[in-house]
Amino acid sequence: MADVIDNGTLYTDPNLGRHTAPHWLELRRVGGPTQAWTVANEGVYGSTFGPEADTVRFMPAISMDSAGNLALAYTTMRVDPAIHPSLRYTGRLAGDPPSSMPFAETTLAAGTQSQGAQAFRWGDYFDMSLDPDGCRF
């Protein structure tokens, strides 16, 4: 099981330019705290083709439970047809194929409007954490 999960970065698709998607990494340190970290698993979540091709996913937060399952949450939006900034999530079980997030993307909170042209901030604090039992995100 991994000791830590990178919180993600934004990926820009060179073919679409403005398309962003969470790039997630699972880091492992096998053999104790003196050993080097290695990338055990990674992927980019978000389709660049089909009906969701223009959907932007950003501000990711990721966490792993005590069984090695991952949950990935992020903000999403689209211009046409409009998706106001909303909170969605996906995930994977520890035994799922590498580099995949096979859980169906699910909306936690759908936005009802977008910020105006004078908006400068999307938010400062975004996190994914576990309940003290280590089993629930």
mmCIF file of N, CA and C in Angstrom:
data_model
loop_
_atom_site.group_PDB
_atom_site.id
_atom_site.type_symbol
_atom_site.label_atom_id
_atom_site.label_comp_id
_atom_site.label_asym_id
_atom_site.label_seq_id
_atom_site.Cartn_x
_atom_site.Cartn_y
_atom_site.Cartn_z
ATOM 1 N N MET A 1 0.841 -1.179 0.000
ATOM 2 C CA MET A 1 0.000 0.000 0.000
ATOM 3 C C MET A 1 0.888 1.245 0.000
ATOM 4 N N ALA A 2 0.401 2.287 -0.609
ATOM 5 C CA ALA A 2 1.168 3.531 -0.710
ATOM 6 C C ALA A 2 1.165 4.271 0.618
ATOM 7 N N ASP A 3 2.235 4.992 0.863
ATOM 8 C CA ASP A 3 2.331 5.827 2.053
ATOM 9 C C ASP A 3 1.755 7.208 1.817
ATOM 10 N N VAL A 4 1.763 7.666 0.567
ATOM 11 C CA VAL A 4 1.313 9.017 0.282
ATOM 12 C C VAL A 4 0.772 9.077 -1.142
ATOM 13 N N ILE A 5 -0.116 10.001 -1.373
ATOM 14 C CA ILE A 5 -0.670 10.243 -2.703
ATOM 15 C C ILE A 5 -0.424 11.700 -3.057
ATOM 16 N N ASP A 6 0.090 11.943 -4.246
ATOM 17 C CA ASP A 6 0.263 13.317 -4.705
ATOM 18 C C ASP A 6 -1.117 13.929 -4.916
ATOM 19 N N ASN A 7 -1.271 15.206 -4.596
ATOM 20 C CA ASN A 7 -2.569 15.867 -4.681
ATOM 21 C C ASN A 7 -2.968 16.218 -6.102
ATOM 22 N N GLY A 8 -2.118 15.961 -7.069
ATOM 23 C CA GLY A 8 -2.490 16.149 -8.460
ATOM 24 C C GLY A 8 -2.013 17.458 -9.051
ATOM 25 N N THR A 9 -1.905 17.459 -10.344
ATOM 26 C CA THR A 9 -1.545 18.650 -11.090
ATOM 27 C C THR A 9 -2.486 18.758 -12.271
ATOM 28 N N LEU A 10 -2.465 19.865 -12.953
ATOM 29 C CA LEU A 10 -3.303 20.021 -14.127
ATOM 30 C C LEU A 10 -2.553 19.595 -15.375
ATOM 31 N N TYR A 11 -3.228 18.898 -16.231
ATOM 32 C CA TYR A 11 -2.669 18.402 -17.473
ATOM 33 C C TYR A 11 -3.313 19.177 -18.614
ATOM 34 N N THR A 12 -2.514 19.716 -19.502
ATOM 35 C CA THR A 12 -3.042 20.412 -20.671
ATOM 36 C C THR A 12 -2.832 19.547 -21.893
ATOM 37 N N ASP A 13 -3.910 19.205 -22.557
ATOM 38 C CA ASP A 13 -3.855 18.383 -23.750
ATOM 39 C C ASP A 13 -3.300 19.224 -24.899
ATOM 40 N N PRO A 14 -2.181 18.818 -25.518
ATOM 41 C CA PRO A 14 -1.595 19.634 -26.586
ATOM 42 C C PRO A 14 -2.500 19.785 -27.800
ATOM 43 N N ASN A 15 -3.453 18.855 -27.989
ATOM 44 C CA ASN A 15 -4.363 18.937 -29.130
ATOM 45 C C ASN A 15 -5.539 19.872 -28.880
ATOM 46 N N LEU A 16 -5.907 20.071 -27.627
ATOM 47 C CA LEU A 16 -7.060 20.901 -27.305
ATOM 48 C C LEU A 16 -6.672 22.209 -26.643
ATOM 49 N N GLY A 17 -5.449 22.310 -26.145
ATOM 50 C CA GLY A 17 -4.968 23.541 -25.544
ATOM 51 C C GLY A 17 -5.594 23.845 -24.205
ATOM 52 N N ARG A 18 -6.868 24.146 -24.165
ATOM 53 C CA ARG A 18 -7.505 24.593 -22.931
ATOM 54 C C ARG A 18 -8.035 23.458 -22.067
ATOM 55 N N HIS A 19 -7.958 22.259 -22.526
ATOM 56 C CA HIS A 19 -8.471 21.121 -21.776
ATOM 57 C C HIS A 19 -7.547 20.823 -20.595
ATOM 58 N N THR A 20 -8.096 20.764 -19.413
ATOM 59 C CA THR A 20 -7.308 20.398 -18.244
ATOM 60 C C THR A 20 -7.945 19.209 -17.556
ATOM 61 N N ALA A 21 -7.116 18.420 -16.916
ATOM 62 C CA ALA A 21 -7.592 17.227 -16.232
ATOM 63 C C ALA A 21 -6.623 16.905 -15.108
ATOM 64 N N PRO A 22 -7.115 16.320 -14.026
ATOM 65 C CA PRO A 22 -6.222 15.946 -12.927
ATOM 66 C C PRO A 22 -5.234 14.851 -13.343
ATOM 67 N N HIS A 23 -3.982 15.089 -13.055
ATOM 68 C CA HIS A 23 -2.923 14.095 -13.223
ATOM 69 C C HIS A 23 -2.613 13.581 -11.821
ATOM 70 N N TRP A 24 -2.888 12.307 -11.561
ATOM 71 C CA TRP A 24 -2.724 11.776 -10.220
ATOM 72 C C TRP A 24 -1.557 10.787 -10.181
ATOM 73 N N LEU A 25 -0.927 10.720 -9.012
ATOM 74 C CA LEU A 25 0.214 9.833 -8.795
ATOM 75 C C LEU A 25 0.036 9.069 -7.484
ATOM 76 N N GLU A 26 0.393 7.817 -7.501
ATOM 77 C CA GLU A 26 0.472 7.011 -6.280
ATOM 78 C C GLU A 26 1.945 6.731 -6.040
ATOM 79 N N LEU A 27 2.455 7.220 -4.930
ATOM 80 C CA LEU A 27 3.866 7.050 -4.602
ATOM 81 C C LEU A 27 4.022 5.985 -3.530
ATOM 82 N N ARG A 28 5.040 5.158 -3.680
ATOM 83 C CA ARG A 28 5.318 4.124 -2.677
ATOM 84 C C ARG A 28 6.781 4.188 -2.250
ATOM 85 N N ARG A 29 6.980 3.845 -1.000
ATOM 86 C CA ARG A 29 8.330 3.732 -0.454
ATOM 87 C C ARG A 29 8.407 2.348 0.170
ATOM 88 N N VAL A 30 8.974 1.403 -0.555
ATOM 89 C CA VAL A 30 9.058 0.019 -0.109
ATOM 90 C C VAL A 30 10.346 -0.168 0.677
ATOM 91 N N GLY A 31 10.239 -0.775 1.840
ATOM 92 C CA GLY A 31 11.427 -1.088 2.627
ATOM 93 C C GLY A 31 11.705 -0.133 3.770
ATOM 94 N N GLY A 32 10.779 0.768 4.054
ATOM 95 C CA GLY A 32 10.961 1.643 5.205
ATOM 96 C C GLY A 32 11.250 3.079 4.846
ATOM 97 N N PRO A 33 11.316 3.928 5.872
ATOM 98 C CA PRO A 33 11.419 5.369 5.663
ATOM 99 C C PRO A 33 12.743 5.849 5.072
ATOM 100 N N THR A 34 13.755 5.007 5.029
ATOM 101 C CA THR A 34 15.026 5.441 4.447
ATOM 102 C C THR A 34 15.096 5.173 2.944
ATOM 103 N N GLN A 35 14.111 4.459 2.417
ATOM 104 C CA GLN A 35 14.114 4.123 0.994
ATOM 105 C C GLN A 35 13.530 5.261 0.159
ATOM 106 N N ALA A 36 13.895 5.303 -1.118
ATOM 107 C CA ALA A 36 13.408 6.339 -2.032
ATOM 108 C C ALA A 36 11.955 6.078 -2.431
ATOM 109 N N TRP A 37 11.239 7.171 -2.705
ATOM 110 C CA TRP A 37 9.869 7.075 -3.214
ATOM 111 C C TRP A 37 9.917 6.652 -4.678
ATOM 112 N N THR A 38 8.964 5.838 -5.100
ATOM 113 C CA THR A 38 8.828 5.462 -6.506
ATOM 114 C C THR A 38 7.377 5.648 -6.924
ATOM 115 N N VAL A 39 7.167 5.914 -8.203
ATOM 116 C CA VAL A 39 5.802 6.047 -8.738
ATOM 117 C C VAL A 39 5.277 4.642 -8.988
ATOM 118 N N ALA A 40 4.242 4.263 -8.236
ATOM 119 C CA ALA A 40 3.659 2.936 -8.352
ATOM 120 C C ALA A 40 2.494 2.912 -9.337
ATOM 121 N N ASN A 41 1.845 4.048 -9.524
ATOM 122 C CA ASN A 41 0.661 4.109 -10.368
ATOM 123 C C ASN A 41 0.397 5.573 -10.679
ATOM 124 N N GLU A 42 -0.083 5.864 -11.876
ATOM 125 C CA GLU A 42 -0.439 7.237 -12.210
ATOM 126 C C GLU A 42 -1.392 7.248 -13.385
ATOM 127 N N GLY A 43 -2.073 8.353 -13.557
ATOM 128 C CA GLY A 43 -2.985 8.497 -14.677
ATOM 129 C C GLY A 43 -3.458 9.928 -14.806
ATOM 130 N N VAL A 44 -4.129 10.193 -15.919
ATOM 131 C CA VAL A 44 -4.771 11.475 -16.166
ATOM 132 C C VAL A 44 -6.253 11.178 -16.297
ATOM 133 N N TYR A 45 -7.091 11.852 -15.475
ATOM 134 C CA TYR A 45 -8.519 11.581 -15.524
ATOM 135 C C TYR A 45 -9.247 12.678 -16.286
ATOM 136 N N GLY A 46 -9.996 12.276 -17.293
ATOM 137 C CA GLY A 46 -10.798 13.215 -18.074
ATOM 138 C C GLY A 46 -10.693 12.898 -19.538
ATOM 139 N N SER A 47 -11.828 12.726 -20.187
ATOM 140 C CA SER A 47 -11.859 12.367 -21.595
ATOM 141 C C SER A 47 -11.551 13.569 -22.481
ATOM 142 N N THR A 48 -10.759 13.342 -23.517
ATOM 143 C CA THR A 48 -10.516 14.389 -24.506
ATOM 144 C C THR A 48 -11.353 14.165 -25.756
ATOM 145 N N PHE A 49 -12.214 13.136 -25.748
ATOM 146 C CA PHE A 49 -13.070 12.836 -26.886
ATOM 147 C C PHE A 49 -14.497 12.612 -26.396
ATOM 148 N N GLY A 50 -15.456 12.707 -27.278
ATOM 149 C CA GLY A 50 -16.839 12.428 -26.942
ATOM 150 C C GLY A 50 -17.550 13.612 -26.314
ATOM 151 N N PRO A 51 -18.704 13.358 -25.689
ATOM 152 C CA PRO A 51 -19.543 14.453 -25.175
ATOM 153 C C PRO A 51 -18.906 15.256 -24.042
ATOM 154 N N GLU A 52 -17.910 14.708 -23.372
ATOM 155 C CA GLU A 52 -17.258 15.410 -22.261
ATOM 156 C C GLU A 52 -15.946 16.069 -22.683
ATOM 157 N N ALA A 53 -15.644 16.117 -23.971
ATOM 158 C CA ALA A 53 -14.349 16.608 -24.447
ATOM 159 C C ALA A 53 -14.068 18.048 -24.028
ATOM 160 N N ASP A 54 -15.084 18.895 -23.952
ATOM 161 C CA ASP A 54 -14.868 20.297 -23.584
ATOM 162 C C ASP A 54 -15.045 20.554 -22.090
ATOM 163 N N THR A 55 -15.247 19.502 -21.311
ATOM 164 C CA THR A 55 -15.390 19.663 -19.870
ATOM 165 C C THR A 55 -14.017 19.808 -19.236
ATOM 166 N N VAL A 56 -13.856 20.855 -18.440
ATOM 167 C CA VAL A 56 -12.595 21.127 -17.769
ATOM 168 C C VAL A 56 -12.681 20.601 -16.342
ATOM 169 N N ARG A 57 -11.659 19.882 -15.910
ATOM 170 C CA ARG A 57 -11.589 19.361 -14.539
ATOM 171 C C ARG A 57 -10.332 19.952 -13.895
ATOM 172 N N PHE A 58 -10.501 20.595 -12.746
ATOM 173 C CA PHE A 58 -9.363 21.263 -12.104
ATOM 174 C C PHE A 58 -9.553 21.291 -10.596
ATOM 175 N N MET A 59 -8.561 21.779 -9.866
ATOM 176 C CA MET A 59 -8.523 21.791 -8.393
ATOM 177 C C MET A 59 -8.761 20.388 -7.823
ATOM 178 N N PRO A 60 -7.928 19.413 -8.209
ATOM 179 C CA PRO A 60 -8.144 18.057 -7.728
ATOM 180 C C PRO A 60 -7.702 17.860 -6.282
ATOM 181 N N ALA A 61 -8.343 16.900 -5.644
ATOM 182 C CA ALA A 61 -7.934 16.430 -4.319
ATOM 183 C C ALA A 61 -8.107 14.916 -4.327
ATOM 184 N N ILE A 62 -7.127 14.207 -3.791
ATOM 185 C CA ILE A 62 -7.151 12.749 -3.846
ATOM 186 C C ILE A 62 -6.743 12.185 -2.490
ATOM 187 N N SER A 63 -7.269 11.003 -2.175
ATOM 188 C CA SER A 63 -6.901 10.356 -0.928
ATOM 189 C C SER A 63 -7.038 8.850 -1.076
ATOM 190 N N MET A 64 -6.312 8.120 -0.231
ATOM 191 C CA MET A 64 -6.357 6.658 -0.223
ATOM 192 C C MET A 64 -6.841 6.181 1.130
ATOM 193 N N ASP A 65 -7.748 5.192 1.124
ATOM 194 C CA ASP A 65 -8.215 4.653 2.395
ATOM 195 C C ASP A 65 -7.283 3.539 2.869
ATOM 196 N N SER A 66 -7.604 2.942 4.003
ATOM 197 C CA SER A 66 -6.732 1.934 4.608
ATOM 198 C C SER A 66 -6.642 0.655 3.776
ATOM 199 N N ALA A 67 -7.570 0.445 2.829
ATOM 200 C CA ALA A 67 -7.542 -0.733 1.966
ATOM 201 C C ALA A 67 -6.825 -0.471 0.642
ATOM 202 N N GLY A 68 -6.380 0.770 0.400
ATOM 203 C CA GLY A 68 -5.692 1.101 -0.838
ATOM 204 C C GLY A 68 -6.603 1.592 -1.950
ATOM 205 N N ASN A 69 -7.876 1.864 -1.630
ATOM 206 C CA ASN A 69 -8.812 2.412 -2.608
ATOM 207 C C ASN A 69 -8.614 3.923 -2.704
ATOM 208 N N LEU A 70 -8.789 4.481 -3.901
ATOM 209 C CA LEU A 70 -8.594 5.914 -4.116
ATOM 210 C C LEU A 70 -9.918 6.616 -4.404
ATOM 211 N N ALA A 71 -10.040 7.840 -3.914
ATOM 212 C CA ALA A 71 -11.143 8.731 -4.285
ATOM 213 C C ALA A 71 -10.501 10.014 -4.806
ATOM 214 N N LEU A 72 -10.996 10.496 -5.942
ATOM 215 C CA LEU A 72 -10.491 11.706 -6.579
ATOM 216 C C LEU A 72 -11.660 12.660 -6.776
ATOM 217 N N ALA A 73 -11.587 13.839 -6.171
ATOM 218 C CA ALA A 73 -12.617 14.862 -6.324
ATOM 219 C C ALA A 73 -12.002 16.064 -7.026
ATOM 220 N N TYR A 74 -12.830 16.854 -7.712
ATOM 221 C CA TYR A 74 -12.332 17.983 -8.487
ATOM 222 C C TYR A 74 -13.495 18.895 -8.853
ATOM 223 N N THR A 75 -13.144 20.112 -9.255
ATOM 224 C CA THR A 75 -14.123 21.050 -9.778
ATOM 225 C C THR A 75 -14.218 20.817 -11.281
ATOM 226 N N THR A 76 -15.405 20.953 -11.830
ATOM 227 C CA THR A 76 -15.599 20.784 -13.267
ATOM 228 C C THR A 76 -16.478 21.896 -13.810
ATOM 229 N N MET A 77 -16.260 22.259 -15.065
ATOM 230 C CA MET A 77 -17.096 23.259 -15.726
ATOM 231 C C MET A 77 -16.984 23.099 -17.235
ATOM 232 N N ARG A 78 -17.952 23.666 -17.939
ATOM 233 C CA ARG A 78 -17.942 23.663 -19.403
ATOM 234 C C ARG A 78 -18.706 24.884 -19.877
ATOM 235 N N VAL A 79 -18.305 25.437 -21.024
ATOM 236 C CA VAL A 79 -18.942 26.634 -21.556
ATOM 237 C C VAL A 79 -20.212 26.297 -22.338
ATOM 238 N N ASP A 80 -20.131 25.345 -23.296
ATOM 239 C CA ASP A 80 -21.271 25.071 -24.157
ATOM 240 C C ASP A 80 -21.384 23.589 -24.460
ATOM 241 N N PRO A 81 -22.460 22.919 -24.070
ATOM 242 C CA PRO A 81 -23.523 23.454 -23.213
ATOM 243 C C PRO A 81 -22.997 23.668 -21.803
ATOM 244 N N ALA A 82 -23.525 24.650 -21.160
ATOM 245 C CA ALA A 82 -22.980 25.135 -19.887
ATOM 246 C C ALA A 82 -23.065 24.101 -18.766
ATOM 247 N N ILE A 83 -21.943 23.957 -18.086
ATOM 248 C CA ILE A 83 -21.878 23.291 -16.787
ATOM 249 C C ILE A 83 -21.256 24.331 -15.875
ATOM 250 N N HIS A 84 -22.050 24.875 -14.962
ATOM 251 C CA HIS A 84 -21.498 25.833 -14.007
ATOM 252 C C HIS A 84 -20.532 25.090 -13.093
ATOM 253 N N PRO A 85 -19.536 25.786 -12.551
ATOM 254 C CA PRO A 85 -18.565 25.102 -11.693
ATOM 255 C C PRO A 85 -19.256 24.199 -10.666
ATOM 256 N N SER A 86 -18.903 22.926 -10.707
ATOM 257 C CA SER A 86 -19.537 21.897 -9.892
ATOM 258 C C SER A 86 -18.473 21.003 -9.285
ATOM 259 N N LEU A 87 -18.848 20.247 -8.273
ATOM 260 C CA LEU A 87 -17.938 19.318 -7.617
ATOM 261 C C LEU A 87 -18.306 17.901 -8.028
ATOM 262 N N ARG A 88 -17.337 17.172 -8.582
ATOM 263 C CA ARG A 88 -17.544 15.783 -9.003
ATOM 264 C C ARG A 88 -16.456 14.904 -8.406
ATOM 265 N N TYR A 89 -16.697 13.595 -8.483
ATOM 266 C CA TYR A 89 -15.680 12.653 -8.007
ATOM 267 C C TYR A 89 -15.695 11.384 -8.838
ATOM 268 N N THR A 90 -14.602 10.635 -8.732
ATOM 269 C CA THR A 90 -14.461 9.310 -9.305
ATOM 270 C C THR A 90 -13.569 8.516 -8.355
ATOM 271 N N GLY A 91 -13.202 7.309 -8.718
ATOM 272 C CA GLY A 91 -12.336 6.537 -7.839
ATOM 273 C C GLY A 91 -11.939 5.212 -8.435
ATOM 274 N N ARG A 92 -11.188 4.480 -7.640
ATOM 275 C CA ARG A 92 -10.720 3.160 -8.045
ATOM 276 C C ARG A 92 -10.519 2.292 -6.811
ATOM 277 N N LEU A 93 -10.700 0.993 -6.988
ATOM 278 C CA LEU A 93 -10.385 0.030 -5.946
ATOM 279 C C LEU A 93 -8.922 -0.367 -6.082
ATOM 280 N N ALA A 94 -8.346 -0.846 -5.016
ATOM 281 C CA ALA A 94 -6.923 -1.191 -5.016
ATOM 282 C C ALA A 94 -6.570 -2.197 -6.109
ATOM 283 N N GLY A 95 -7.465 -3.097 -6.446
ATOM 284 C CA GLY A 95 -7.184 -4.130 -7.447
ATOM 285 C C GLY A 95 -7.565 -3.772 -8.872
ATOM 286 N N ASP A 96 -8.038 -2.553 -9.117
ATOM 287 C CA ASP A 96 -8.415 -2.148 -10.471
ATOM 288 C C ASP A 96 -7.186 -2.069 -11.374
ATOM 289 N N PRO A 97 -7.397 -2.131 -12.698
ATOM 290 C CA PRO A 97 -6.258 -2.054 -13.621
ATOM 291 C C PRO A 97 -5.437 -0.784 -13.396
ATOM 292 N N PRO A 98 -4.123 -0.868 -13.579
ATOM 293 C CA PRO A 98 -3.258 0.303 -13.378
ATOM 294 C C PRO A 98 -3.683 1.490 -14.237
ATOM 295 N N SER A 99 -3.422 2.674 -13.727
ATOM 296 C CA SER A 99 -3.651 3.941 -14.438
ATOM 297 C C SER A 99 -5.111 4.183 -14.796
ATOM 298 N N SER A 100 -6.029 3.583 -14.060
ATOM 299 C CA SER A 100 -7.455 3.759 -14.367
ATOM 300 C C SER A 100 -8.199 4.318 -13.162
ATOM 301 N N MET A 101 -9.271 5.012 -13.443
ATOM 302 C CA MET A 101 -10.244 5.468 -12.449
ATOM 303 C C MET A 101 -11.604 5.004 -12.968
ATOM 304 N N PRO A 102 -11.937 3.715 -12.769
ATOM 305 C CA PRO A 102 -13.116 3.155 -13.422
ATOM 306 C C PRO A 102 -14.476 3.517 -12.817
ATOM 307 N N PHE A 103 -14.521 4.100 -11.617
ATOM 308 C CA PHE A 103 -15.822 4.479 -11.067
ATOM 309 C C PHE A 103 -16.453 5.543 -11.960
ATOM 310 N N ALA A 104 -17.738 5.455 -12.150
ATOM 311 C CA ALA A 104 -18.449 6.449 -12.950
ATOM 312 C C ALA A 104 -18.322 7.823 -12.303
ATOM 313 N N GLU A 105 -18.028 8.831 -13.116
ATOM 314 C CA GLU A 105 -17.956 10.200 -12.607
ATOM 315 C C GLU A 105 -19.324 10.581 -12.037
ATOM 316 N N THR A 106 -19.324 11.103 -10.812
ATOM 317 C CA THR A 106 -20.561 11.428 -10.107
ATOM 318 C C THR A 106 -20.510 12.860 -9.617
ATOM 319 N N THR A 107 -21.612 13.580 -9.769
ATOM 320 C CA THR A 107 -21.693 14.960 -9.300
ATOM 321 C C THR A 107 -22.083 14.980 -7.831
ATOM 322 N N LEU A 108 -21.244 15.598 -6.989
ATOM 323 C CA LEU A 108 -21.553 15.788 -5.573
ATOM 324 C C LEU A 108 -22.416 17.026 -5.374
ATOM 325 N N ALA A 109 -22.068 18.110 -6.062
ATOM 326 C CA ALA A 109 -22.805 19.369 -5.956
ATOM 327 C C ALA A 109 -22.769 20.056 -7.315
ATOM 328 N N ALA A 110 -23.932 20.288 -7.895
ATOM 329 C CA ALA A 110 -24.023 20.951 -9.196
ATOM 330 C C ALA A 110 -24.091 22.460 -9.003
ATOM 331 N N GLY A 111 -23.251 23.190 -9.725
ATOM 332 C CA GLY A 111 -23.262 24.644 -9.645
ATOM 333 C C GLY A 111 -24.507 25.219 -10.305
ATOM 334 N N THR A 112 -24.927 26.386 -9.843
ATOM 335 C CA THR A 112 -26.119 27.030 -10.398
ATOM 336 C C THR A 112 -25.794 28.298 -11.168
ATOM 337 N N GLN A 113 -24.578 28.811 -11.026
ATOM 338 C CA GLN A 113 -24.160 29.982 -11.788
ATOM 339 C C GLN A 113 -22.641 30.053 -11.801
ATOM 340 N N SER A 114 -22.122 30.885 -12.693
ATOM 341 C CA SER A 114 -20.677 31.056 -12.816
ATOM 342 C C SER A 114 -20.272 32.415 -12.294
ATOM 343 N N GLN A 115 -18.983 32.547 -11.975
ATOM 344 C CA GLN A 115 -18.454 33.832 -11.531
ATOM 345 C C GLN A 115 -18.401 34.790 -12.716
ATOM 346 N N GLY A 116 -18.521 36.074 -12.430
ATOM 347 C CA GLY A 116 -18.438 37.095 -13.478
ATOM 348 C C GLY A 116 -17.009 37.377 -13.889
ATOM 349 N N ALA A 117 -16.844 38.288 -14.807
ATOM 350 C CA ALA A 117 -15.528 38.623 -15.351
ATOM 351 C C ALA A 117 -14.590 39.196 -14.303
ATOM 352 N N GLN A 118 -15.095 39.736 -13.217
ATOM 353 C CA GLN A 118 -14.248 40.342 -12.189
ATOM 354 C C GLN A 118 -13.810 39.345 -11.118
ATOM 355 N N ALA A 119 -14.175 38.082 -11.274
ATOM 356 C CA ALA A 119 -13.790 37.074 -10.286
ATOM 357 C C ALA A 119 -12.321 36.711 -10.455
ATOM 358 N N PHE A 120 -11.571 36.721 -9.374
ATOM 359 C CA PHE A 120 -10.149 36.430 -9.442
ATOM 360 C C PHE A 120 -9.768 35.139 -8.739
ATOM 361 N N ARG A 121 -10.648 34.536 -7.958
ATOM 362 C CA ARG A 121 -10.271 33.367 -7.182
ATOM 363 C C ARG A 121 -11.334 32.284 -7.277
ATOM 364 N N TRP A 122 -10.863 31.043 -7.342
ATOM 365 C CA TRP A 122 -11.767 29.895 -7.340
ATOM 366 C C TRP A 122 -11.856 29.281 -5.955
ATOM 367 N N GLY A 123 -10.970 29.615 -5.091
ATOM 368 C CA GLY A 123 -10.952 29.033 -3.759
ATOM 369 C C GLY A 123 -9.529 28.749 -3.343
ATOM 370 N N ASP A 124 -9.310 28.778 -2.072
ATOM 371 C CA ASP A 124 -7.966 28.568 -1.561
ATOM 372 C C ASP A 124 -7.780 27.205 -0.909
ATOM 373 N N TYR A 125 -8.847 26.594 -0.446
ATOM 374 C CA TYR A 125 -8.715 25.383 0.345
ATOM 375 C C TYR A 125 -9.591 24.293 -0.237
ATOM 376 N N PHE A 126 -8.956 23.202 -0.596
ATOM 377 C CA PHE A 126 -9.671 22.069 -1.158
ATOM 378 C C PHE A 126 -8.927 20.829 -0.706
ATOM 379 N N ASP A 127 -9.622 19.869 -0.148
ATOM 380 C CA ASP A 127 -8.946 18.716 0.428
ATOM 381 C C ASP A 127 -9.838 17.494 0.356
ATOM 382 N N MET A 128 -9.225 16.336 0.311
ATOM 383 C CA MET A 128 -9.913 15.063 0.424
ATOM 384 C C MET A 128 -9.271 14.367 1.616
ATOM 385 N N SER A 129 -10.064 14.002 2.596
ATOM 386 C CA SER A 129 -9.485 13.347 3.771
ATOM 387 C C SER A 129 -10.371 12.186 4.191
ATOM 388 N N LEU A 130 -9.879 11.418 5.145
ATOM 389 C CA LEU A 130 -10.580 10.232 5.631
ATOM 390 C C LEU A 130 -11.176 10.469 7.004
ATOM 391 N N ASP A 131 -12.274 9.750 7.277
ATOM 392 C CA ASP A 131 -12.790 9.706 8.639
ATOM 393 C C ASP A 131 -11.756 8.996 9.510
ATOM 394 N N PRO A 132 -11.814 9.168 10.823
ATOM 395 C CA PRO A 132 -10.821 8.533 11.699
ATOM 396 C C PRO A 132 -10.751 7.009 11.574
ATOM 397 N N ASP A 133 -11.822 6.364 11.072
ATOM 398 C CA ASP A 133 -11.778 4.907 10.914
ATOM 399 C C ASP A 133 -10.903 4.469 9.748
ATOM 400 N N GLY A 134 -10.462 5.409 8.895
ATOM 401 C CA GLY A 134 -9.597 5.099 7.768
ATOM 402 C C GLY A 134 -10.283 4.424 6.612
ATOM 403 N N CYS A 135 -11.621 4.377 6.638
ATOM 404 C CA CYS A 135 -12.376 3.662 5.617
ATOM 405 C C CYS A 135 -13.306 4.527 4.789
ATOM 406 N N ARG A 136 -13.630 5.725 5.255
ATOM 407 C CA ARG A 136 -14.600 6.578 4.544
ATOM 408 C C ARG A 136 -13.956 7.920 4.197
ATOM 409 N N PHE A 137 -14.184 8.353 2.932
ATOM 410 C CA PHE A 137 -13.634 9.611 2.463
ATOM 411 C C PHE A 137 -14.532 10.750 2.894
#
